[in-house]
PDB file of C-alpha atoms in Angstrom:
ATOM      1  CA  UNK A 492       6.499  27.810 -29.760  1.00 38.00           C
ATOM      2  CA  UNK A 493       4.909  24.687 -30.087  1.00 38.00           C
ATOM      3  CA  UNK A 494       6.273  22.273 -27.697  1.00 39.00           C
ATOM      4  CA  UNK A 495       6.425  18.561 -29.600  1.00 43.00           C
ATOM      5  CA  UNK A 496       4.704  16.176 -28.049  1.00 42.00           C
ATOM      6  CA  UNK A 497       5.567  13.410 -31.401  1.00 44.00           C
ATOM      7  CA  UNK A 498       7.678  10.315 -30.302  1.00 44.00           C
ATOM      8  CA  UNK A 499      11.775  10.021 -30.106  1.00 46.00           C
ATOM      9  CA  UNK A 500      13.288   9.143 -33.579  1.00 44.00           C
ATOM     10  CA  UNK A 501      15.674   6.318 -32.471  1.00 41.00           C
ATOM     11  CA  UNK A 502      18.442   7.592 -34.097  1.00 35.00           C
ATOM     12  CA  UNK A 503      18.331  11.116 -32.412  1.00 42.00           C
ATOM     13  CA  UNK A 504      20.903  10.283 -28.716  1.00 53.00           C
ATOM     14  CA  UNK A 505      18.282  10.050 -25.554  1.00 64.00           C
ATOM     15  CA  UNK A 506      19.846  11.337 -22.225  1.00 66.00           C
ATOM     16  CA  UNK A 507      17.372   8.925 -20.976  1.00 74.00           C
ATOM     17  CA  UNK A 508      18.046   5.070 -20.496  1.00 79.00           C
ATOM     18  CA  UNK A 509      15.889   4.173 -23.155  1.00 79.00           C
ATOM     19  CA  UNK A 510      17.869   1.030 -23.868  1.00 82.00           C
ATOM     20  CA  UNK A 511      17.431  -0.601 -20.456  1.00 85.00           C
ATOM     21  CA  UNK A 512      13.408   0.947 -19.704  1.00 83.00           C
ATOM     22  CA  UNK A 513      12.793  -0.857 -23.695  1.00 82.00           C
ATOM     23  CA  UNK A 514      14.376  -4.731 -22.016  1.00 86.00           C
ATOM     24  CA  UNK A 515      12.459  -4.113 -19.095  1.00 86.00           C
ATOM     25  CA  UNK A 516       9.030  -3.213 -20.630  1.00 83.00           C
ATOM     26  CA  UNK A 517       8.252   0.253 -19.054  1.00 82.00           C
ATOM     27  CA  UNK A 518       8.543   2.142 -22.544  1.00 78.00           C
ATOM     28  CA  UNK A 519       5.687   0.138 -23.833  1.00 79.00           C
ATOM     29  CA  UNK A 520       3.468   1.201 -20.808  1.00 79.00           C
ATOM     30  CA  UNK A 521       3.651   4.838 -21.281  1.00 76.00           C
ATOM     31  CA  UNK A 522       3.867   4.604 -25.484  1.00 73.00           C
ATOM     32  CA  UNK A 523       0.807   5.530 -27.382  1.00 71.00           C
ATOM     33  CA  UNK A 524       2.531   4.761 -30.671  1.00 72.00           C
ATOM     34  CA  UNK A 525       2.474   1.083 -29.800  1.00 69.00           C
ATOM     35  CA  UNK A 526       1.868  -2.294 -30.759  1.00 72.00           C
ATOM     36  CA  UNK A 527      -2.359  -1.319 -31.064  1.00 73.00           C
ATOM     37  CA  UNK A 528      -4.939  -4.112 -32.056  1.00 75.00           C
ATOM     38  CA  UNK A 529      -9.107  -3.552 -32.709  1.00 76.00           C
ATOM     39  CA  UNK A 530      -7.537   0.554 -30.916  1.00 72.00           C
ATOM     40  CA  UNK A 531      -6.581  -0.543 -27.702  1.00 72.00           C
ATOM     41  CA  UNK A 532      -2.653  -0.317 -26.829  1.00 74.00           C
ATOM     42  CA  UNK A 533      -1.509  -3.913 -26.234  1.00 79.00           C
ATOM     43  CA  UNK A 534       1.442  -2.230 -24.328  1.00 75.00           C
ATOM     44  CA  UNK A 535      -0.626  -0.511 -21.600  1.00 79.00           C
ATOM     45  CA  UNK A 536      -4.003  -3.813 -21.379  1.00 83.00           C
ATOM     46  CA  UNK A 537      -0.238  -5.418 -20.820  1.00 85.00           C
ATOM     47  CA  UNK A 538       0.457  -4.281 -17.556  1.00 84.00           C
ATOM     48  CA  UNK A 539      -3.019  -3.380 -16.522  1.00 87.00           C
ATOM     49  CA  UNK A 540      -3.292  -7.623 -16.692  1.00 90.00           C
ATOM     50  CA  UNK A 541      -0.292  -8.024 -15.100  1.00 90.00           C
ATOM     51  CA  UNK A 542      -1.280  -6.031 -12.663  1.00 90.00           C
ATOM     52  CA  UNK A 543      -4.449  -6.847 -11.565  1.00 93.00           C
ATOM     53  CA  UNK A 544      -3.506 -11.071 -11.913  1.00 94.00           C
ATOM     54  CA  UNK A 545      -0.755 -10.279  -8.885  1.00 93.00           C
ATOM     55  CA  UNK A 546      -3.684  -8.299  -6.833  1.00 93.00           C
ATOM     56  CA  UNK A 547      -6.045 -11.422  -6.991  1.00 94.00           C
ATOM     57  CA  UNK A 548      -3.513 -13.147  -5.905  1.00 93.00           C
ATOM     58  CA  UNK A 549      -2.638 -11.467  -3.179  1.00 92.00           C
ATOM     59  CA  UNK A 550      -6.369 -10.805  -1.989  1.00 92.00           C
ATOM     60  CA  UNK A 551      -6.505 -14.554  -2.408  1.00 91.00           C
ATOM     61  CA  UNK A 552      -3.700 -14.917   0.350  1.00 87.00           C
ATOM     62  CA  UNK A 553      -5.038 -12.996   2.252  1.00 86.00           C
ATOM     63  CA  UNK A 554      -8.177 -14.467   2.642  1.00 84.00           C
ATOM     64  CA  UNK A 555      -6.741 -17.555   4.774  1.00 78.00           C
ATOM     65  CA  UNK A 556      -6.138 -14.530   8.193  1.00 76.00           C
ATOM     66  CA  UNK A 557      -9.274 -14.323   8.466  1.00 75.00           C
ATOM     67  CA  UNK A 558     -10.386 -18.160   8.722  1.00 69.00           C
ATOM     68  CA  UNK A 559      -9.352 -20.788  10.794  1.00 59.00           C
ATOM     69  CA  UNK A 560      -6.611 -23.645   9.781  1.00 59.00           C
ATOM     70  CA  UNK A 561      -5.314 -26.589  10.765  1.00 55.00           C
ATOM     71  CA  UNK A 562      -1.748 -23.820  11.458  1.00 57.00           C
ATOM     72  CA  UNK A 563      -3.232 -20.797  11.858  1.00 55.00           C
ATOM     73  CA  UNK A 564      -0.746 -20.110  15.406  1.00 62.00           C
ATOM     74  CA  UNK A 565       1.503 -17.614  12.827  1.00 70.00           C
ATOM     75  CA  UNK A 566       5.083 -16.950  14.093  1.00 73.00           C
ATOM     76  CA  UNK A 567       6.314 -13.202  13.962  1.00 77.00           C
ATOM     77  CA  UNK A 568       8.929 -13.232  11.640  1.00 79.00           C
ATOM     78  CA  UNK A 569       5.935 -14.015   8.709  1.00 80.00           C
ATOM     79  CA  UNK A 570       3.979 -11.460  10.078  1.00 82.00           C
ATOM     80  CA  UNK A 571       6.037  -9.034   9.982  1.00 85.00           C
ATOM     81  CA  UNK A 572       7.631 -10.396   6.628  1.00 84.00           C
ATOM     82  CA  UNK A 573       2.850  -9.760   5.466  1.00 87.00           C
ATOM     83  CA  UNK A 574       3.488  -7.162   6.585  1.00 88.00           C
ATOM     84  CA  UNK A 575       6.119  -6.080   4.544  1.00 88.00           C
ATOM     85  CA  UNK A 576       4.774  -7.389   1.615  1.00 88.00           C
ATOM     86  CA  UNK A 577       1.316  -5.377   1.801  1.00 91.00           C
ATOM     87  CA  UNK A 578       2.522  -2.000   2.690  1.00 92.00           C
ATOM     88  CA  UNK A 579       5.221  -2.744  -0.948  1.00 91.00           C
ATOM     89  CA  UNK A 580       1.938  -3.824  -2.040  1.00 91.00           C
ATOM     90  CA  UNK A 581       0.138  -0.621  -1.190  1.00 92.00           C
ATOM     91  CA  UNK A 582       3.392   1.882  -2.559  1.00 90.00           C
ATOM     92  CA  UNK A 583       3.301  -0.099  -5.784  1.00 90.00           C
ATOM     93  CA  UNK A 584      -0.642   0.295  -6.350  1.00 91.00           C
ATOM     94  CA  UNK A 585      -0.316   4.565  -5.831  1.00 90.00           C
ATOM     95  CA  UNK A 586       2.452   4.453  -8.172  1.00 88.00           C
ATOM     96  CA  UNK A 587       0.693   2.593 -10.505  1.00 88.00           C
ATOM     97  CA  UNK A 588      -2.346   4.784 -10.315  1.00 87.00           C
ATOM     98  CA  UNK A 589       0.039   8.100 -10.762  1.00 83.00           C
ATOM     99  CA  UNK A 590       1.475   6.651 -13.957  1.00 82.00           C
ATOM    100  CA  UNK A 591      -2.073   5.750 -14.997  1.00 80.00           C
ATOM    101  CA  UNK A 592      -2.963   9.828 -14.127  1.00 79.00           C
ATOM    102  CA  UNK A 593       0.426  11.084 -16.185  1.00 76.00           C
ATOM    103  CA  UNK A 594       0.786   8.573 -18.684  1.00 76.00           C
ATOM    104  CA  UNK A 595       0.677  11.139 -21.196  1.00 73.00           C
ATOM    105  CA  UNK A 596       3.086  13.432 -19.244  1.00 71.00           C
ATOM    106  CA  UNK A 597       4.822  10.266 -19.076  1.00 75.00           C
ATOM    107  CA  UNK A 598       5.302  10.444 -22.574  1.00 75.00           C
ATOM    108  CA  UNK A 599       6.746  13.875 -22.579  1.00 70.00           C
ATOM    109  CA  UNK A 600       9.707  13.374 -20.337  1.00 70.00           C
ATOM    110  CA  UNK A 601      12.003  11.339 -23.627  1.00 70.00           C
ATOM    111  CA  UNK A 602      11.522  14.318 -25.830  1.00 67.00           C
ATOM    112  CA  UNK A 603      13.173  17.068 -22.956  1.00 66.00           C
ATOM    113  CA  UNK A 604      15.456  13.819 -22.929  1.00 65.00           C
ATOM    114  CA  UNK A 605      15.940  14.288 -26.566  1.00 67.00           C
ATOM    115  CA  UNK A 606      19.643  14.825 -27.565  1.00 63.00           C
ATOM    116  CA  UNK A 607      18.845  18.271 -29.631  1.00 64.00           C
ATOM    117  CA  UNK A 608      15.630  19.430 -27.786  1.00 67.00           C
ATOM    118  CA  UNK A 609      18.077  22.457 -26.090  1.00 65.00           C
ATOM    119  CA  UNK A 610      18.588  23.990 -30.746  1.00 60.00           C
ATOM    120  CA  UNK A 611      20.380  26.745 -28.910  1.00 60.00           C
ATOM    121  CA  UNK A 612      23.545  27.452 -30.405  1.00 65.00           C
ATOM    122  CA  UNK A 613      25.028  28.912 -26.972  1.00 64.00           C
ATOM    123  CA  UNK A 614      23.282  25.901 -24.850  1.00 64.00           C
ATOM    124  CA  UNK A 615      24.978  23.061 -27.867  1.00 67.00           C
ATOM    125  CA  UNK A 616      28.343  24.535 -27.379  1.00 69.00           C
ATOM    126  CA  UNK A 617      28.280  22.064 -23.848  1.00 67.00           C
ATOM    127  CA  UNK A 618      26.741  18.692 -25.200  1.00 70.00           C
ATOM    128  CA  UNK A 619      28.962  17.790 -22.835  1.00 74.00           C
ATOM    129  CA  UNK A 620      27.354  18.383 -19.520  1.00 75.00           C
ATOM    130  CA  UNK A 621      25.027  16.529 -21.166  1.00 75.00           C
ATOM    131  CA  UNK A 622      27.445  13.512 -22.265  1.00 76.00           C
ATOM    132  CA  UNK A 623      28.928  13.200 -18.772  1.00 80.00           C
ATOM    133  CA  UNK A 624      25.258  13.391 -16.937  1.00 77.00           C
ATOM    134  CA  UNK A 625      24.104  10.746 -19.397  1.00 80.00           C
ATOM    135  CA  UNK A 626      26.525   8.694 -18.019  1.00 80.00           C
ATOM    136  CA  UNK A 627      26.205   8.767 -14.649  1.00 83.00           C
ATOM    137  CA  UNK A 628      22.178   8.448 -14.630  1.00 82.00           C
ATOM    138  CA  UNK A 629      23.002   5.145 -17.119  1.00 85.00           C
ATOM    139  CA  UNK A 630      25.293   3.352 -14.632  1.00 87.00           C
ATOM    140  CA  UNK A 631      23.804   4.578 -11.917  1.00 87.00           C
ATOM    141  CA  UNK A 632      19.844   2.714 -13.376  1.00 88.00           C
ATOM    142  CA  UNK A 633      22.162  -1.118 -15.000  1.00 90.00           C
ATOM    143  CA  UNK A 634      23.504  -0.990 -11.280  1.00 91.00           C
ATOM    144  CA  UNK A 635      19.918   0.108  -9.294  1.00 90.00           C
ATOM    145  CA  UNK A 636      17.957  -2.701 -11.672  1.00 91.00           C
ATOM    146  CA  UNK A 637      20.995  -5.289 -11.259  1.00 91.00           C
ATOM    147  CA  UNK A 638      20.685  -4.987  -7.109  1.00 91.00           C
ATOM    148  CA  UNK A 639      17.014  -4.773  -7.737  1.00 90.00           C
ATOM    149  CA  UNK A 640      17.024  -8.450  -9.488  1.00 91.00           C
ATOM    150  CA  UNK A 641      19.926  -9.845  -7.069  1.00 92.00           C
ATOM    151  CA  UNK A 642      17.207  -9.755  -4.433  1.00 90.00           C
ATOM    152  CA  UNK A 643      14.202 -10.539  -6.352  1.00 90.00           C
ATOM    153  CA  UNK A 644      16.290 -13.955  -6.955  1.00 92.00           C
ATOM    154  CA  UNK A 645      17.102 -14.640  -4.298  1.00 90.00           C
ATOM    155  CA  UNK A 646      14.610 -14.151  -2.580  1.00 88.00           C
ATOM    156  CA  UNK A 647      12.476 -16.424  -5.013  1.00 90.00           C
ATOM    157  CA  UNK A 648      14.972 -18.725  -4.041  1.00 91.00           C
ATOM    158  CA  UNK A 649      15.464 -18.988  -0.846  1.00 88.00           C
ATOM    159  CA  UNK A 650      11.980 -21.567  -0.029  1.00 87.00           C
ATOM    160  CA  UNK A 651      12.851 -23.491  -3.207  1.00 86.00           C
ATOM    161  CA  UNK A 652      16.722 -23.823  -0.588  1.00 85.00           C
ATOM    162  CA  UNK A 653      14.971 -23.661   3.390  1.00 81.00           C
ATOM    163  CA  UNK A 654      12.630 -27.171   1.514  1.00 80.00           C
ATOM    164  CA  UNK A 655      14.889 -28.268  -0.512  1.00 79.00           C
ATOM    165  CA  UNK A 656      17.614 -28.940   3.419  1.00 76.00           C
ATOM    166  CA  UNK A 657      14.450 -29.655   5.219  1.00 70.00           C
ATOM    167  CA  UNK A 658      13.940 -32.644   3.245  1.00 60.00           C
ATOM    168  CA  UNK A 659      14.432 -35.044   5.871  1.00 57.00           C
ATOM    169  CA  UNK A 660      11.255 -36.518   7.948  1.00 53.00           C
ATOM    170  CA  UNK A 661       9.985 -35.129   5.353  1.00 54.00           C
ATOM    171  CA  UNK A 662       6.394 -37.502   5.378  1.00 55.00           C
ATOM    172  CA  UNK A 663       5.232 -35.958   8.424  1.00 54.00           C
ATOM    173  CA  UNK A 664       6.364 -32.332   8.049  1.00 52.00           C
ATOM    174  CA  UNK A 665       3.852 -32.494   4.984  1.00 55.00           C
ATOM    175  CA  UNK A 666       1.306 -33.302   7.342  1.00 59.00           C
ATOM    176  CA  UNK A 667       1.263 -30.534   9.768  1.00 71.00           C
ATOM    177  CA  UNK A 668       3.459 -27.360   7.811  1.00 78.00           C
ATOM    178  CA  UNK A 669       2.979 -25.794   5.617  1.00 82.00           C
ATOM    179  CA  UNK A 670       6.085 -25.766   2.947  1.00 84.00           C
ATOM    180  CA  UNK A 671       8.224 -22.630   3.395  1.00 85.00           C
ATOM    181  CA  UNK A 672       6.680 -19.884   0.378  1.00 87.00           C
ATOM    182  CA  UNK A 673       8.905 -17.036  -1.180  1.00 89.00           C
ATOM    183  CA  UNK A 674       5.974 -14.896   0.317  1.00 88.00           C
ATOM    184  CA  UNK A 675       4.583 -16.802   2.636  1.00 86.00           C
ATOM    185  CA  UNK A 676       0.623 -15.863   1.825  1.00 88.00           C
ATOM    186  CA  UNK A 677      -2.150 -17.547   3.703  1.00 86.00           C
ATOM    187  CA  UNK A 678      -3.799 -18.074   1.381  1.00 86.00           C
ATOM    188  CA  UNK A 679      -7.259 -20.180   2.240  1.00 86.00           C
ATOM    189  CA  UNK A 680      -6.363 -23.806   1.912  1.00 86.00           C
ATOM    190  CA  UNK A 681      -5.755 -26.973   4.055  1.00 83.00           C
ATOM    191  CA  UNK A 682      -1.838 -28.175   4.651  1.00 83.00           C
ATOM    192  CA  UNK A 683      -2.765 -30.566   2.507  1.00 83.00           C
ATOM    193  CA  UNK A 684      -3.287 -29.032  -0.317  1.00 86.00           C
ATOM    194  CA  UNK A 685      -1.040 -26.300   0.284  1.00 86.00           C
ATOM    195  CA  UNK A 686       1.992 -29.070   0.248  1.00 86.00           C
ATOM    196  CA  UNK A 687       0.427 -30.910  -2.640  1.00 87.00           C
ATOM    197  CA  UNK A 688      -0.221 -28.103  -5.039  1.00 89.00           C
ATOM    198  CA  UNK A 689       3.014 -26.083  -4.301  1.00 89.00           C
ATOM    199  CA  UNK A 690       3.893 -25.523  -7.120  1.00 91.00           C
ATOM    200  CA  UNK A 691       0.763 -23.660  -7.996  1.00 93.00           C
ATOM    201  CA  UNK A 692       1.251 -20.970  -4.931  1.00 93.00           C
ATOM    202  CA  UNK A 693       4.860 -21.033  -5.869  1.00 93.00           C
ATOM    203  CA  UNK A 694       4.241 -19.516  -9.324  1.00 94.00           C
ATOM    204  CA  UNK A 695       1.567 -17.428  -7.752  1.00 93.00           C
ATOM    205  CA  UNK A 696       3.870 -16.373  -5.084  1.00 93.00           C
ATOM    206  CA  UNK A 697       6.309 -15.627  -8.097  1.00 94.00           C
ATOM    207  CA  UNK A 698       4.420 -13.706  -9.761  1.00 94.00           C
ATOM    208  CA  UNK A 699       2.951 -11.522  -6.974  1.00 93.00           C
ATOM    209  CA  UNK A 700       7.219 -10.977  -6.095  1.00 93.00           C
ATOM    210  CA  UNK A 701       8.813  -9.662  -9.404  1.00 93.00           C
ATOM    211  CA  UNK A 702       5.179  -7.312  -9.802  1.00 93.00           C
ATOM    212  CA  UNK A 703       6.511  -5.617  -6.657  1.00 92.00           C
ATOM    213  CA  UNK A 704       9.967  -6.472  -7.792  1.00 92.00           C
ATOM    214  CA  UNK A 705       9.039  -4.383 -10.473  1.00 91.00           C
ATOM    215  CA  UNK A 706       6.869  -1.766 -10.154  1.00 90.00           C
ATOM    216  CA  UNK A 707       8.633  -1.247  -7.046  1.00 88.00           C
ATOM    217  CA  UNK A 708      12.327   0.066  -8.725  1.00 89.00           C
ATOM    218  CA  UNK A 709      10.787   1.415 -12.745  1.00 88.00           C
ATOM    219  CA  UNK A 710       9.255   4.240 -11.563  1.00 86.00           C
ATOM    220  CA  UNK A 711      11.599   5.409  -9.634  1.00 86.00           C
ATOM    221  CA  UNK A 712      14.950   3.890 -11.582  1.00 88.00           C
ATOM    222  CA  UNK A 713      13.236   6.378 -14.058  1.00 85.00           C
ATOM    223  CA  UNK A 714      12.254   9.284 -12.989  1.00 82.00           C
ATOM    224  CA  UNK A 715      15.709   9.254 -10.934  1.00 83.00           C
ATOM    225  CA  UNK A 716      17.428   9.154 -14.912  1.00 82.00           C
ATOM    226  CA  UNK A 717      15.035  11.991 -16.056  1.00 80.00           C
ATOM    227  CA  UNK A 718      15.585  14.367 -13.271  1.00 79.00           C
ATOM    228  CA  UNK A 719      19.815  13.636 -14.517  1.00 79.00           C
ATOM    229  CA  UNK A 720      18.468  14.789 -17.669  1.00 78.00           C
ATOM    230  CA  UNK A 721      17.302  18.045 -16.340  1.00 77.00           C
ATOM    231  CA  UNK A 722      19.837  18.462 -13.745  1.00 78.00           C
ATOM    232  CA  UNK A 723      22.240  18.617 -16.825  1.00 76.00           C
ATOM    233  CA  UNK A 724      19.729  20.813 -19.062  1.00 76.00           C
ATOM    234  CA  UNK A 725      19.522  23.682 -16.841  1.00 74.00           C
ATOM    235  CA  UNK A 726      23.433  23.040 -16.319  1.00 75.00           C
ATOM    236  CA  UNK A 727      23.937  23.465 -20.158  1.00 74.00           C
ATOM    237  CA  UNK A 728      21.299  27.000 -19.498  1.00 71.00           C
ATOM    238  CA  UNK A 729      23.829  28.834 -16.540  1.00 72.00           C
ATOM    239  CA  UNK A 730      27.263  27.574 -18.589  1.00 69.00           C
ATOM    240  CA  UNK A 731      25.212  29.489 -21.984  1.00 67.00           C
ATOM    241  CA  UNK A 732      24.343  31.445 -20.241  1.00 67.00           C
ATOM    242  CA  UNK A 733      28.358  32.790 -18.326  1.00 65.00           C
ATOM    243  CA  UNK A 734      29.791  33.155 -21.527  1.00 63.00           C
ATOM    244  CA  UNK A 735      27.558  34.514 -23.497  1.00 61.00           C
ATOM    245  CA  UNK A 736      29.168  38.473 -25.492  1.00 58.00           C
ATOM    246  CA  UNK A 737      32.187  37.505 -24.414  1.00 54.00           C
ATOM    247  CA  UNK A 738      34.709  36.326 -26.380  1.00 52.00           C
ATOM    248  CA  UNK A 739      38.993  35.987 -25.087  1.00 45.00           C
ATOM    249  CA  UNK A 740      40.049  35.897 -28.054  1.00 44.00           C
ATOM    250  CA  UNK A 741      39.221  40.290 -28.729  1.00 44.00           C
ATOM    251  CA  UNK A 742      40.573  42.356 -26.413  1.00 41.00           C
ATOM    252  CA  UNK A 743      39.302  45.967 -26.864  1.00 45.00           C
ATOM    253  CA  UNK A 744      40.601  48.657 -27.666  1.00 46.00           C
ATOM    254  CA  UNK A 745      39.763  52.290 -27.570  1.00 41.00           C
ATOM    255  CA  UNK A 746      39.573  51.810 -31.923  1.00 46.00           C
ATOM    256  CA  UNK A 747      37.066  49.290 -31.894  1.00 48.00           C
ATOM    257  CA  UNK A 748      34.755  51.967 -32.295  1.00 48.00           C
ATOM    258  CA  UNK A 749      31.444  49.849 -30.616  1.00 47.00           C
ATOM    259  CA  UNK A 750      32.087  46.202 -32.871  1.00 48.00           C
ATOM    260  CA  UNK A 751      33.615  44.606 -30.491  1.00 48.00           C
ATOM    261  CA  UNK A 752      32.440  40.995 -29.607  1.00 48.00           C
ATOM    262  CA  UNK A 753      32.353  42.143 -26.226  1.00 47.00           C
ATOM    263  CA  UNK A 754      30.083  43.965 -26.395  1.00 49.00           C
ATOM    264  CA  UNK A 755      26.726  43.273 -25.012  1.00 49.00           C
ATOM    265  CA  UNK A 756      25.178  45.667 -27.255  1.00 49.00           C
ATOM    266  CA  UNK A 757      26.120  43.566 -30.224  1.00 50.00           C
ATOM    267  CA  UNK A 758      24.092  41.985 -32.252  1.00 52.00           C
ATOM    268  CA  UNK A 759      25.530  38.851 -32.013  1.00 56.00           C
ATOM    269  CA  UNK A 760      25.609  39.100 -28.149  1.00 55.00           C
ATOM    270  CA  UNK A 761      21.614  39.494 -27.895  1.00 56.00           C
ATOM    271  CA  UNK A 762      20.889  37.076 -30.308  1.00 59.00           C
ATOM    272  CA  UNK A 763      22.898  34.513 -28.250  1.00 58.00           C
ATOM    273  CA  UNK A 764      21.121  35.024 -24.985  1.00 59.00           C
ATOM    274  CA  UNK A 765      17.754  35.857 -26.431  1.00 60.00           C
ATOM    275  CA  UNK A 766      17.898  32.114 -28.004  1.00 59.00           C
ATOM    276  CA  UNK A 767      19.400  31.008 -24.334  1.00 61.00           C
ATOM    277  CA  UNK A 768      16.150  32.681 -22.523  1.00 62.00           C
ATOM    278  CA  UNK A 769      13.890  30.942 -26.149  1.00 60.00           C
ATOM    279  CA  UNK A 770      15.233  27.106 -24.381  1.00 58.00           C
ATOM    280  CA  UNK A 771      15.254  27.931 -21.030  1.00 61.00           C
ATOM    281  CA  UNK A 772      11.228  28.568 -21.991  1.00 62.00           C
ATOM    282  CA  UNK A 773      10.656  26.163 -23.410  1.00 62.00           C
ATOM    283  CA  UNK A 774      12.031  23.516 -20.518  1.00 62.00           C
ATOM    284  CA  UNK A 775       9.897  25.670 -18.238  1.00 62.00           C
ATOM    285  CA  UNK A 776       7.012  24.913 -20.588  1.00 61.00           C
ATOM    286  CA  UNK A 777       7.528  21.878 -20.550  1.00 61.00           C
ATOM    287  CA  UNK A 778       8.066  20.972 -17.419  1.00 61.00           C
ATOM    288  CA  UNK A 779       3.982  22.219 -17.028  1.00 58.00           C
ATOM    289  CA  UNK A 780       3.546  20.646 -19.635  1.00 59.00           C
ATOM    290  CA  UNK A 781       4.587  17.012 -17.249  1.00 58.00           C
ATOM    291  CA  UNK A 782       3.001  18.566 -14.426  1.00 59.00           C
ATOM    292  CA  UNK A 783      -0.036  18.809 -16.665  1.00 57.00           C
ATOM    293  CA  UNK A 784      -0.391  22.445 -15.577  1.00 54.00           C
ATOM    294  CA  UNK A 785       0.416  23.818 -18.762  1.00 49.00           C
ATOM    295  CA  UNK A 786      -2.003  27.106 -20.316  1.00 48.00           C
ATOM    296  CA  UNK A 787      -2.588  25.573 -23.370  1.00 44.00           C
ATOM    297  CA  UNK A 788      -2.458  28.791 -24.879  1.00 48.00           C
ATOM    298  CA  UNK A 789       1.165  29.319 -23.349  1.00 47.00           C
ATOM    299  CA  UNK A 790       2.176  27.663 -26.452  1.00 46.00           C
ATOM    300  CA  UNK A 791       1.243  30.418 -29.177  1.00 46.00           C
ATOM    301  CA  UNK A 792       2.939  33.167 -27.473  1.00 45.00           C
ATOM    302  CA  UNK A 793       5.953  33.044 -29.553  1.00 41.00           C
ATOM    303  CA  UNK A 794       6.338  36.468 -29.977  1.00 43.00           C
ATOM    304  CA  UNK A 795       6.982  36.859 -26.067  1.00 45.00           C
ATOM    305  CA  UNK A 796      10.885  37.564 -26.075  1.00 42.00           C
ATOM    306  CA  UNK A 797      10.757  38.956 -28.374  1.00 42.00           C
ATOM    307  CA  UNK A 798       9.073  41.894 -27.561  1.00 44.00           C
ATOM    308  CA  UNK A 799      10.435  41.777 -24.100  1.00 41.00           C
ATOM    309  CA  UNK A 800      13.318  42.424 -25.488  1.00 40.00           C
ATOM    310  CA  UNK A 801      13.126  45.029 -27.971  1.00 42.00           C
ATOM    311  CA  UNK A 802      13.435  47.737 -25.614  1.00 39.00           C
ATOM    312  CA  UNK A 803      17.340  47.023 -26.749  1.00 39.00           C
ATOM    313  CA  UNK A 804      16.903  49.208 -29.643  1.00 40.00           C
ATOM    314  CA  UNK A 805      15.841  52.620 -27.440  1.00 42.00           C
ATOM    315  CA  UNK A 806      17.388  52.201 -24.448  1.00 39.00           C
ATOM    316  CA  UNK A 807      20.865  50.834 -24.676  1.00 38.00           C
ATOM    317  CA  UNK A 808      21.960  50.484 -20.947  1.00 43.00           C
ATOM    318  CA  UNK A 809      18.128  49.151 -20.138  1.00 42.00           C
ATOM    319  CA  UNK A 810      19.608  45.722 -22.917  1.00 38.00           C
ATOM    320  CA  UNK A 811      22.752  45.985 -20.732  1.00 40.00           C
ATOM    321  CA  UNK A 812      20.950  45.624 -17.622  1.00 45.00           C
ATOM    322  CA  UNK A 813      18.616  42.705 -19.133  1.00 42.00           C
ATOM    323  CA  UNK A 814      21.554  40.821 -20.338  1.00 40.00           C
ATOM    324  CA  UNK A 815      23.775  41.628 -17.331  1.00 44.00           C
ATOM    325  CA  UNK A 816      27.228  41.634 -19.056  1.00 40.00           C
ATOM    326  CA  UNK A 817      29.763  43.446 -18.475  1.00 39.00           C
ATOM    327  CA  UNK A 818      31.141  45.992 -20.508  1.00 36.00           C
ATOM    328  CA  UNK A 819      35.511  46.564 -19.931  1.00 33.00           C
TER     329      UNK A 819
END
């Protein structure tokens, strides 16, 4: 049962909200087949540069905390705001580092998200379960991203509105106090320089704000979408197990001569059951691969299920116990 790590086809329906992740650029960060320049993945390099610039701004903005300036008195609100921003940035760095280490596993997640991932006949009969989960997943991810974007816009516009409302007495304020900013980093510059170059510092903090909101939300939203997909797969397998071997349109009587479709020893039922187990094993191996814990030789053991269930031909009673089906 070889695991195919090839990129998902655009024509295939995916259970995750791939359209959203493409619009936000997240898809291109882990796509190994993306655009390249001199054998360098453009999407991944762009993500690294985006992170690097944000960290340089954050470090530069923290230098003012270690120097005495004209307005060295920082009120409690700004302190809490700075502490909150630094904590969020630390979490974003942890998520980014985890992403870099697991980038290939994240790409494999899209293989699981393909609508035809579970290829067994019994599992395919319950594809409506996948559609139901996908609908909820798309709704949840869109709402979360929309809320995050609205919060970021409000956060970014607040200092502009605050500075506009305080326009009176501008001359004295410009000399004695820094303009309000998004995060209010303590850049190591004088009050006069800060206020004169306010647009530059505002753009720098806007860059950091976009980085914090983007990284903090996009990873969580992606894994929420993926977990919904995994839940759908397991529910499809569970329903397939419940229904295999039972045909309500067929009634038992004494003249069936053992050919009844509800008989768990029936070859058709046996093949259905085996296909479900193959799907279950395939899903399990993919999970191990994503976590980086799969045995490289595990994929080649295609005959495991076949050898395991050869007991059917040897002992009918043993086959019934393996299948776990009832005989009426």
